[in-house]
Amino acid sequence: MSITPAIYSLPYPGSPAESDDIKSSGFTTGIAWALHVQSNGDLSYNDTLIVSGGQYVGDSSWPGFINGLKDGSVNRILFSIGGWEVGDFPNIQALINQYGTGESNPLYQNLAALRTAIPSIDGFDYDDETLYDQTTDVQLSQMIAALGYTQVTFCPYSNMSFWVDCLAALEGTNPGLVTGFNLQAYAGGAGNNPQTWIDAIAAKMGPGFDAKGFVFPGLWCCNQSNCTGGNPNSACPNSIQAFFAGWKSTGIQGGFIWNYGDIQTWLNQTNCSPQPTTAAYASAIIQGLS
């Protein structure tokens, strides 16, 4: 079994040291969090405008930073759209209602410009915590597929039936486009059991669908000076490994760490042993599931 460890929150614009750190970490998926869609279709990375009017306008070094990550252990790059209390998915819905999903849509033009600037992007991760409209997610996915992006992942923490229904709908229209659920098992999703989500996917999709290979739970790295083993909101690498070892029997094939910025902030400032390096967290997922 090939284990897929993922890391959220790729830095912007990124430094050579951060590039080397991620490329040598053992993480195979890098997720850029968060891409925000403005009401006019412009794209921001967190608070920084990066695409406007069909042109990449972000830091000129960032495309090289992101593309270069695939020179190391990373073999997949996703951009996560959304988050808590943001207007991304309502904005997407309004843009699609006004312009459709084709070339006349400013969002289409800007997503095309993003792909031109950063061709290493494989697809998008949906962190929809506001709208929960199946039609919008399906139409956005079809736009993404038409632009040549090849993957969509979901990043749920609740509303299981919504996400499972979206998967079923997209399997009907664009089979294989959705490649997994990055299940939040921290913060609002603390206590989420991967098995429960696996069972729901299996019930909806039928016995021929690899539901257990479709759920990738995530935990929050240590983000305070005194991390504790049983806390999925602030865990040292050894504790992360224990969580994943406990989930191994479900048949999951990977997971993720939230988030890279906290790893860098709290390195050498915690009680963790070993130190909570980027590589230590990737190893924790791999060793826990091995």
Coordinates of C-alpha atoms in Angstrom, one line a residue:
M1 CA 0.0 0.0 0.0
S2 CA 1.3 3.4 -0.9
I3 CA 0.6 5.9 2.0
T4 CA -0.2 9.5 1.1
P5 CA 0.8 12.1 3.6
A6 CA -0.4 15.7 2.9
I7 CA 0.5 19.0 4.3
Y8 CA -1.8 22.1 4.3
S9 CA -0.9 25.8 4.1
L10 CA 2.0 26.1 1.6
P11 CA 3.9 29.4 2.2
Y12 CA 3.7 32.5 0.1
P13 CA 5.8 33.6 -1.6
G14 CA 8.1 30.9 -0.1
S15 CA 11.8 30.9 0.6
P16 CA 14.6 28.5 -0.6
A17 CA 14.8 27.1 2.9
E18 CA 11.1 26.4 3.0
S19 CA 11.3 24.8 -0.5
D20 CA 14.1 22.5 0.6
D21 CA 12.2 21.6 3.8
I22 CA 9.0 20.6 2.1
K23 CA 10.8 18.8 -0.8
S24 CA 12.8 16.7 1.7
S25 CA 10.0 16.1 4.1
G26 CA 8.4 12.9 2.8
F27 CA 5.0 14.7 2.3
T28 CA 3.7 13.6 -1.1
T29 CA 0.8 16.1 -1.4
G30 CA 1.1 19.9 -0.8
I31 CA -2.1 21.8 -0.3
A32 CA -2.1 25.6 -0.8
W33 CA -4.6 27.0 1.7
A34 CA -6.5 29.1 1.1
L35 CA -7.5 30.3 -2.3
H36 CA -10.4 32.9 -2.0
V37 CA -12.8 33.8 -4.8
Q38 CA -13.9 37.4 -4.8
S39 CA -17.3 38.5 -6.0
N40 CA -15.8 39.6 -9.4
G41 CA -14.0 36.3 -9.9
D42 CA -10.6 37.6 -8.8
L43 CA -8.4 35.1 -6.8
S44 CA -6.6 35.8 -3.6
Y45 CA -4.2 33.6 -1.7
N46 CA -5.2 34.4 1.9
D47 CA -5.2 38.2 1.8
T48 CA -3.0 38.7 -1.3
L49 CA -4.5 39.2 -4.7
I50 CA -2.8 36.7 -7.1
V51 CA -5.1 36.6 -10.2
S52 CA -7.2 39.4 -11.6
G53 CA -8.7 40.0 -15.0
G54 CA -7.4 36.8 -16.5
Q55 CA -3.8 37.6 -15.5
Y56 CA -1.5 36.3 -12.7
V57 CA -0.6 39.3 -10.6
G58 CA 1.0 37.7 -7.5
D59 CA 4.6 37.5 -6.5
S60 CA 6.7 36.7 -9.5
S61 CA 8.7 34.1 -7.6
W62 CA 5.8 32.1 -6.2
P63 CA 5.0 30.0 -9.4
G64 CA 8.6 28.8 -9.4
F65 CA 8.4 28.0 -5.7
I66 CA 5.2 25.9 -6.1
N67 CA 6.3 24.2 -9.4
G68 CA 9.7 23.4 -7.8
L69 CA 8.1 21.4 -5.0
K70 CA 7.6 18.5 -7.4
D71 CA 11.4 18.2 -7.6
G72 CA 11.3 16.4 -4.2
S73 CA 8.9 14.1 -2.4
V74 CA 5.8 16.1 -3.4
N75 CA 4.0 14.6 -6.4
R76 CA 0.6 16.3 -6.1
I77 CA -0.4 19.9 -5.5
L78 CA -3.9 21.1 -4.7
F79 CA -5.3 24.6 -4.0
S80 CA -7.9 24.6 -1.3
I81 CA -10.9 26.9 -1.8
G82 CA -12.9 28.2 1.2
G83 CA -12.7 28.1 5.0
W84 CA -14.7 29.2 7.9
E85 CA -16.9 32.3 7.5
V86 CA -15.7 33.3 4.0
G87 CA -17.8 34.1 1.0
D88 CA -16.0 32.0 -1.6
F89 CA -18.7 29.5 -2.4
P90 CA -21.6 32.0 -2.4
N91 CA -19.4 34.1 -4.8
I92 CA -18.8 31.1 -7.0
Q93 CA -22.5 30.4 -7.1
A94 CA -23.4 33.9 -8.1
L95 CA -20.7 34.0 -10.8
I96 CA -22.0 30.7 -12.3
N97 CA -25.6 31.9 -12.1
Q98 CA -24.6 35.1 -14.0
Y99 CA -22.1 33.8 -16.5
G100 CA -22.4 30.0 -16.7
T101 CA -19.4 27.8 -16.5
G102 CA -17.6 28.7 -19.8
E103 CA -15.1 31.2 -21.0
S104 CA -17.3 34.2 -20.4
N105 CA -17.1 33.6 -16.6
P106 CA -14.4 35.7 -15.0
L107 CA -13.7 32.8 -12.6
Y108 CA -13.1 30.5 -15.6
Q109 CA -10.6 33.1 -17.0
N110 CA -8.8 33.5 -13.7
L111 CA -8.6 29.8 -13.0
A112 CA -7.2 29.4 -16.5
A113 CA -4.6 32.1 -15.8
L114 CA -3.7 30.3 -12.6
R115 CA -3.0 27.1 -14.4
T116 CA -0.9 28.9 -17.0
A117 CA 1.2 30.5 -14.3
I118 CA 1.5 27.4 -12.1
P119 CA 1.0 24.3 -14.3
S120 CA 2.0 22.0 -11.5
I121 CA -1.4 22.4 -9.9
D122 CA -3.3 19.1 -10.1
G123 CA -6.6 20.4 -8.8
F124 CA -8.6 21.9 -6.0
D125 CA -9.7 21.0 -2.5
Y126 CA -13.2 22.2 -1.4
D127 CA -13.3 23.6 2.2
D128 CA -16.9 24.7 1.8
E129 CA -18.1 25.6 5.3
T130 CA -20.8 28.1 4.3
L131 CA -23.0 27.3 1.3
Y132 CA -23.4 23.6 1.0
D133 CA -25.0 23.7 -2.4
Q134 CA -24.5 20.6 -4.5
T135 CA -25.3 22.2 -7.8
T136 CA -22.6 24.8 -7.2
D137 CA -20.0 22.2 -6.3
V138 CA -20.8 20.1 -9.3
Q139 CA -20.7 23.0 -11.7
L140 CA -17.5 24.3 -10.3
S141 CA -16.0 20.8 -10.7
Q142 CA -17.1 20.6 -14.3
M143 CA -15.5 24.0 -14.9
I144 CA -12.3 22.8 -13.3
A145 CA -12.3 19.7 -15.4
A146 CA -12.9 21.6 -18.6
L147 CA -9.8 23.7 -17.8
G148 CA -7.6 20.6 -17.7
Y149 CA -7.3 20.2 -13.9
T150 CA -7.5 16.5 -13.1
Q151 CA -8.5 16.3 -9.4
V152 CA -11.0 17.5 -6.8
T153 CA -10.9 16.6 -3.1
F154 CA -13.4 17.5 -0.4
C155 CA -12.3 18.8 3.0
P156 CA -15.3 18.2 5.3
Y157 CA -15.7 18.5 9.0
S158 CA -19.4 17.9 9.2
N159 CA -22.5 17.6 6.9
M160 CA -21.6 14.1 5.9
S161 CA -24.7 13.5 3.7
F162 CA -24.0 16.6 1.6
W163 CA -20.4 15.6 0.8
V164 CA -21.3 12.0 0.0
D165 CA -24.1 13.2 -2.2
C166 CA -21.7 15.5 -4.1
L167 CA -19.4 12.6 -4.6
A168 CA -22.2 10.5 -6.0
A169 CA -23.3 13.3 -8.3
L170 CA -19.8 13.9 -9.7
E171 CA -19.1 10.2 -10.2
G172 CA -22.2 10.3 -12.4
T173 CA -21.1 13.3 -14.5
N174 CA -17.2 13.2 -14.1
P175 CA -16.2 9.8 -12.9
G176 CA -12.8 9.7 -11.2
L177 CA -12.5 13.5 -10.8
V178 CA -13.1 13.4 -7.1
T179 CA -10.1 11.6 -5.5
G180 CA -10.7 11.7 -1.8
F181 CA -12.1 13.3 1.4
N182 CA -9.6 15.2 3.5
L183 CA -11.5 14.7 6.7
Q184 CA -10.9 17.3 9.4
A185 CA -10.5 15.4 12.7
Y186 CA -9.5 18.6 14.7
A187 CA -11.2 21.8 15.7
G188 CA -14.9 21.6 14.6
G189 CA -14.2 18.1 13.3
A190 CA -12.5 16.8 16.5
G191 CA -13.9 13.4 17.2
N192 CA -14.6 12.5 13.6
N193 CA -14.1 8.8 13.1
P194 CA -12.8 7.8 9.6
Q195 CA -14.8 4.6 9.8
T196 CA -18.1 6.4 10.0
W197 CA -17.3 8.4 6.8
I198 CA -16.0 5.2 5.1
D199 CA -19.3 3.5 5.9
A200 CA -21.4 6.4 4.6
I201 CA -19.4 6.5 1.3
A202 CA -19.6 2.7 0.9
A203 CA -23.4 2.7 1.5
K204 CA -23.9 5.4 -1.1
M205 CA -21.4 4.3 -3.8
G206 CA -21.8 0.5 -3.5
P207 CA -19.4 -2.4 -3.0
G208 CA -17.2 -1.7 -6.0
F209 CA -16.1 1.6 -4.7
D210 CA -12.9 1.8 -2.6
A211 CA -14.4 3.8 0.2
K212 CA -11.7 3.0 2.8
G213 CA -9.1 4.3 0.4
F214 CA -11.0 7.5 -0.1
V215 CA -10.9 9.0 3.4
F216 CA -7.8 10.8 4.6
P217 CA -8.2 12.2 8.1
G218 CA -6.2 15.2 9.3
L219 CA -4.9 16.4 12.6
W220 CA -3.4 19.7 13.9
C221 CA 0.3 19.8 14.6
C222 CA 1.6 21.1 17.9
N223 CA 0.8 24.8 18.1
Q224 CA 1.5 25.7 21.7
S225 CA 4.4 25.2 24.0
N226 CA 2.9 22.3 26.0
C227 CA 1.3 19.8 23.5
T228 CA -0.6 16.8 24.8
G229 CA -1.0 13.3 23.4
G230 CA -4.7 13.0 23.4
N231 CA -5.5 16.4 21.8
P232 CA -6.1 16.3 18.0
N233 CA -5.9 20.1 18.0
S234 CA -2.3 20.3 19.1
A235 CA -0.3 17.1 18.9
C236 CA 3.4 16.2 18.8
P237 CA 4.6 13.8 16.0
N238 CA 4.6 10.8 18.4
S239 CA 0.9 11.5 19.3
I240 CA 0.1 12.0 15.6
Q241 CA 1.6 8.6 14.9
A242 CA -0.5 7.1 17.7
F243 CA -3.7 8.6 16.2
F244 CA -3.0 7.1 12.8
A245 CA -2.0 3.7 14.3
G246 CA -5.4 3.7 15.9
W247 CA -7.0 4.3 12.6
K248 CA -4.9 1.8 10.6
S249 CA -7.6 -1.0 11.0
T250 CA -10.1 1.1 9.0
G251 CA -7.9 0.6 5.9
I252 CA -7.2 4.3 5.3
Q253 CA -4.2 5.0 3.0
G254 CA -3.0 8.4 4.2
G255 CA -3.9 11.6 6.0
F256 CA -2.9 15.2 6.4
I257 CA -1.3 17.7 8.8
W258 CA -2.8 21.1 9.5
N259 CA -0.6 23.2 9.0
Y260 CA 2.9 24.0 7.7
G261 CA 3.0 27.5 9.2
D262 CA 2.4 26.2 12.7
I263 CA 5.2 23.7 12.3
Q264 CA 7.6 26.5 11.4
T265 CA 6.3 28.8 14.2
W266 CA 6.6 26.2 17.0
L267 CA 9.7 24.4 16.0
N268 CA 12.1 24.4 19.0
Q269 CA 9.5 26.0 21.2
T270 CA 7.6 23.0 22.3
N271 CA 7.9 20.1 24.7
C272 CA 7.8 17.6 21.8
S273 CA 10.4 14.9 21.5
P274 CA 11.4 14.3 18.8
Q275 CA 11.2 17.9 17.6
P276 CA 8.1 18.6 15.5
T277 CA 9.8 19.1 12.2
T278 CA 8.0 18.9 8.8
A279 CA 9.7 15.5 8.1
A280 CA 8.8 14.2 11.6
Y281 CA 5.1 14.8 10.9
A282 CA 5.2 13.1 7.5
S283 CA 6.9 10.2 9.1
A284 CA 4.3 10.0 11.8
I285 CA 1.5 9.5 9.3
I286 CA 3.6 6.9 7.3
Q287 CA 4.7 5.0 10.4
G288 CA 1.3 5.1 12.0
L289 CA -0.2 3.4 9.0
S290 CA 2.7 1.0 8.2

